[in-house]
XYZ file of C-alpha atoms in Angstrom:
210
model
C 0.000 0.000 0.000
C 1.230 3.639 -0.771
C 2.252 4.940 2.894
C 2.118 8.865 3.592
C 4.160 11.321 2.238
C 6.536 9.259 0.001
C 7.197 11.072 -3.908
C 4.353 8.578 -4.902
C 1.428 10.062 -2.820
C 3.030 13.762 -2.870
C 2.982 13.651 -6.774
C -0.633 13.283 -6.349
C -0.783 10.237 -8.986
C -0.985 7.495 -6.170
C -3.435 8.052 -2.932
C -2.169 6.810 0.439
C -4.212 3.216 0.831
C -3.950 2.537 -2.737
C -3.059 -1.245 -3.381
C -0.505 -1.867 -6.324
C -1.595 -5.202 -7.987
C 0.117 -4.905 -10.727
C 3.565 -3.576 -12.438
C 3.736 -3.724 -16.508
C 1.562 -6.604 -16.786
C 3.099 -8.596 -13.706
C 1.215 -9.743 -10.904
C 2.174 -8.396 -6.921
C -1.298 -8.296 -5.444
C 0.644 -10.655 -3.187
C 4.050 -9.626 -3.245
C 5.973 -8.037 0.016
C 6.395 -4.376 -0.435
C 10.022 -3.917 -0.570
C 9.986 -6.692 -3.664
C 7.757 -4.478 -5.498
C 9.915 -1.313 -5.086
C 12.740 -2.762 -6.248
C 10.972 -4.033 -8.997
C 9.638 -0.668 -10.180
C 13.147 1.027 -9.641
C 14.802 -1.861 -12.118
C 12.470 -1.144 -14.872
C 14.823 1.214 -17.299
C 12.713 2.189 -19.550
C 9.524 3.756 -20.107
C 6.543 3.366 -19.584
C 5.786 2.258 -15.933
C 2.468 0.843 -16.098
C 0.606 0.195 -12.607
C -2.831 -1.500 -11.949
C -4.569 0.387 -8.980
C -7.114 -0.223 -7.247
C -8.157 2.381 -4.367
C -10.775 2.166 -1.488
C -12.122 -2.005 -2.040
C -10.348 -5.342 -1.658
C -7.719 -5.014 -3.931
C -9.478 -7.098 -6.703
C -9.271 -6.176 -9.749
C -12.653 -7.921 -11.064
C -14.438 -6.342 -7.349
C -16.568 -3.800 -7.385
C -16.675 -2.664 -3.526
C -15.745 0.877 -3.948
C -15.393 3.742 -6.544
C -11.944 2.785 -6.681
C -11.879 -0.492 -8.050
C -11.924 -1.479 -11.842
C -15.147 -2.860 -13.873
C -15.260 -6.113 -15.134
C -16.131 -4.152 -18.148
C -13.035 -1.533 -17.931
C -11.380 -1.279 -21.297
C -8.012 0.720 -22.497
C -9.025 4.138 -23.570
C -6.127 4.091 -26.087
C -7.395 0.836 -27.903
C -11.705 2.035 -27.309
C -10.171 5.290 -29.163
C -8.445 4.039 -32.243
C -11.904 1.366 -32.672
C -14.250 4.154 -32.381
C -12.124 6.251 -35.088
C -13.230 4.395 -37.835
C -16.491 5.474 -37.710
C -15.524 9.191 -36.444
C -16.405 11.868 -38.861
C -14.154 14.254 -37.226
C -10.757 13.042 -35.289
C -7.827 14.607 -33.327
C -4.948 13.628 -33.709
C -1.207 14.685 -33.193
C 0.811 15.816 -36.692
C 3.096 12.856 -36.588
C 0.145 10.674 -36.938
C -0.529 11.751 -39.906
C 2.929 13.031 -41.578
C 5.140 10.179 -40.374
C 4.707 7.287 -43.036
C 5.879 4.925 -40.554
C 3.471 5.814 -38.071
C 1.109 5.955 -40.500
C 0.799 2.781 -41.688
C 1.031 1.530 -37.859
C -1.714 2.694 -36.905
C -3.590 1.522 -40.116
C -4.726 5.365 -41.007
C -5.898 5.827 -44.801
C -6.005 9.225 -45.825
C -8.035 8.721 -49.073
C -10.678 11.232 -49.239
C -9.851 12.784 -46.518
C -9.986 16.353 -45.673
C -6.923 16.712 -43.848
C -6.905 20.019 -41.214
C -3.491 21.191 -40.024
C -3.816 23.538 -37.101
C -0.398 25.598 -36.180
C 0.704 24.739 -39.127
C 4.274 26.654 -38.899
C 5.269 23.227 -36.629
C 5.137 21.076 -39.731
C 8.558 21.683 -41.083
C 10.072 20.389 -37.938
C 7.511 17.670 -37.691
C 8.865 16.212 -41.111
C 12.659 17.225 -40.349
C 12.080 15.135 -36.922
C 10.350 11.913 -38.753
C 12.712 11.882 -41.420
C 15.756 11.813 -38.565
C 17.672 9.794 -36.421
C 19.936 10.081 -33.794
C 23.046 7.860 -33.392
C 26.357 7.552 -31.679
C 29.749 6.582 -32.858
C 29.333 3.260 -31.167
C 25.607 2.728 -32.566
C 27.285 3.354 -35.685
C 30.226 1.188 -35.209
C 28.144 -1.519 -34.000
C 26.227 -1.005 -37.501
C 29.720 -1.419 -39.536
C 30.267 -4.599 -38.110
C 27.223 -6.047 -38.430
C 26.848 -4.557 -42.328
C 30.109 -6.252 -42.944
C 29.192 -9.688 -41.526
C 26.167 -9.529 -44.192
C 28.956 -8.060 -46.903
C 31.494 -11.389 -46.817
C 28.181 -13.575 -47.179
C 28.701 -15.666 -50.489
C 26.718 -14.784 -53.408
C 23.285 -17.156 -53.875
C 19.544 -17.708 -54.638
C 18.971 -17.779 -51.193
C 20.322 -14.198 -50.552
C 19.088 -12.625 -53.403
C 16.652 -8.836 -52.479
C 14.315 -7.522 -54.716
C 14.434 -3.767 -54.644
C 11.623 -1.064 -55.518
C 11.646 2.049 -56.095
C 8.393 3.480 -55.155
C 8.709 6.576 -57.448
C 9.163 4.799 -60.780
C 6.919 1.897 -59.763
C 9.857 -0.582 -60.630
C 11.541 -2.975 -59.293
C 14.958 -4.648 -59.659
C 17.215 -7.660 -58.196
C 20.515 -7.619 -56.100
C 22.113 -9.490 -53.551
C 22.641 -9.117 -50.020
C 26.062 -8.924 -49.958
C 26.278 -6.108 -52.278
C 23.310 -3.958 -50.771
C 25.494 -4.507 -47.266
C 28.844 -3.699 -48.790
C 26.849 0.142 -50.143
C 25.685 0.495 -47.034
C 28.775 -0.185 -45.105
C 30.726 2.559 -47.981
C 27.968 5.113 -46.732
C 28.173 4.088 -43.445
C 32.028 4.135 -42.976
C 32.086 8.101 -44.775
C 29.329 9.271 -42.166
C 31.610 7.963 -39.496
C 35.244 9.087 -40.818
C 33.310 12.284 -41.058
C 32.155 12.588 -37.578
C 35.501 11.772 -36.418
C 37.055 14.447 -38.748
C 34.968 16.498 -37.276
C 35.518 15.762 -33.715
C 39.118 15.985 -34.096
C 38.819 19.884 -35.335
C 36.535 20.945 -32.857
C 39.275 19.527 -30.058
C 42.026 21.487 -31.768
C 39.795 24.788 -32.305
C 37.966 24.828 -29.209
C 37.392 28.379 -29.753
C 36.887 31.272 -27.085
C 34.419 29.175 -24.637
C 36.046 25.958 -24.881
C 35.778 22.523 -26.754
């Protein structure tokens, strides 16, 4: 049970007497406290997702107090995307509709669809930011390796890709080993770059420092 006055309560997210039952999916209706601390602090990434229940038995199927869930309780996330299909009208964030990948996640069709973009001005960084990425030397390094494991693979019907390009509407044949060894060129001038670079800015630190 959340005690008083720990960050939990004072946040105002958790109640003092609310009963944990569960942590991302797993079970602790039963478990002693200090097991399910530990257990929340050694989850590393996001999100922590608790079951609640507040003022009944702790039950999750009970329905003693306000607190406690309905048998009939369903994820507003999922009873959202359902009841879009029929929507005339729905709001929705930019990248919903602007990221392709996204986009075809979430199953959203955008044929004959009037499409309204409020604040529009926040577009151009919407696109820059879904058509970005963000990675370190060693993410890259880690790439090079693995690009030229693929690279030294023997040529074969078993490794052969079929390319498209979606702007001509064609199509064309190569194998893995060569798409690996064009990547790994690209990959291996992105990197000599960023280590060019590093080097300069070390040895030109400038008036405030490298």
């Amino acid at each position: 049970k959340v005690k008083e006055n720990p960050p939990a309560a004072m946040n105002g997210s958790l109640q003092v007497e609310d009963r944990i039952v569960r942590v991302n999916g797993n079970d602790v209706f039963n478990s002693d406290p200090a097991h399910v601390s530990t257990m929340i602090k050694g989850i590393k990434e996001d999100p922590v997702v608790l079951d609640v229940t507040r003022g009944g038995s702790g039950s999750l199927s009970s329905r003693g107090g306000d607190g406690d869930y309905s048998p009939h309780a369903a994820c507003p996330y999922y009873v959202s995307q359902m009841l879009s299909k029929d929507a005339e009208i729905v709001f929705a964030p930019y990248n919903y509709v602007l990221d392709p990948a996204i986009r075809d996640a979430m199953g959203i069709e955008l044929a004959n669809t009037v499409v309204v973009l409020d604040e529009a001005h926040n577009v151009e960084t919407v696109l820059r930011d879904a058509g970005s990425g963000r990675f370190g030397e060693i993410e890259l390094c880690d790439l090079i390796v693995m690009l030229n494991n693929y690279a030294i693979i023997e040529k074969s019907t078993a490794n052969i890709l079929e390319l498209e390009d979606s702007n001509v509407g064609e199509s064309e044949t190569a194998h893995l080993c060569e798409v690996a060894h064009a990547l790994l060129l690209f990959v291996e001038k992105i990197v000599d770059k960023l280590r060019d670079d590093k080097k300069y800015f070390e040895r030109n630190p400038g008036k405030k420092g490298a």
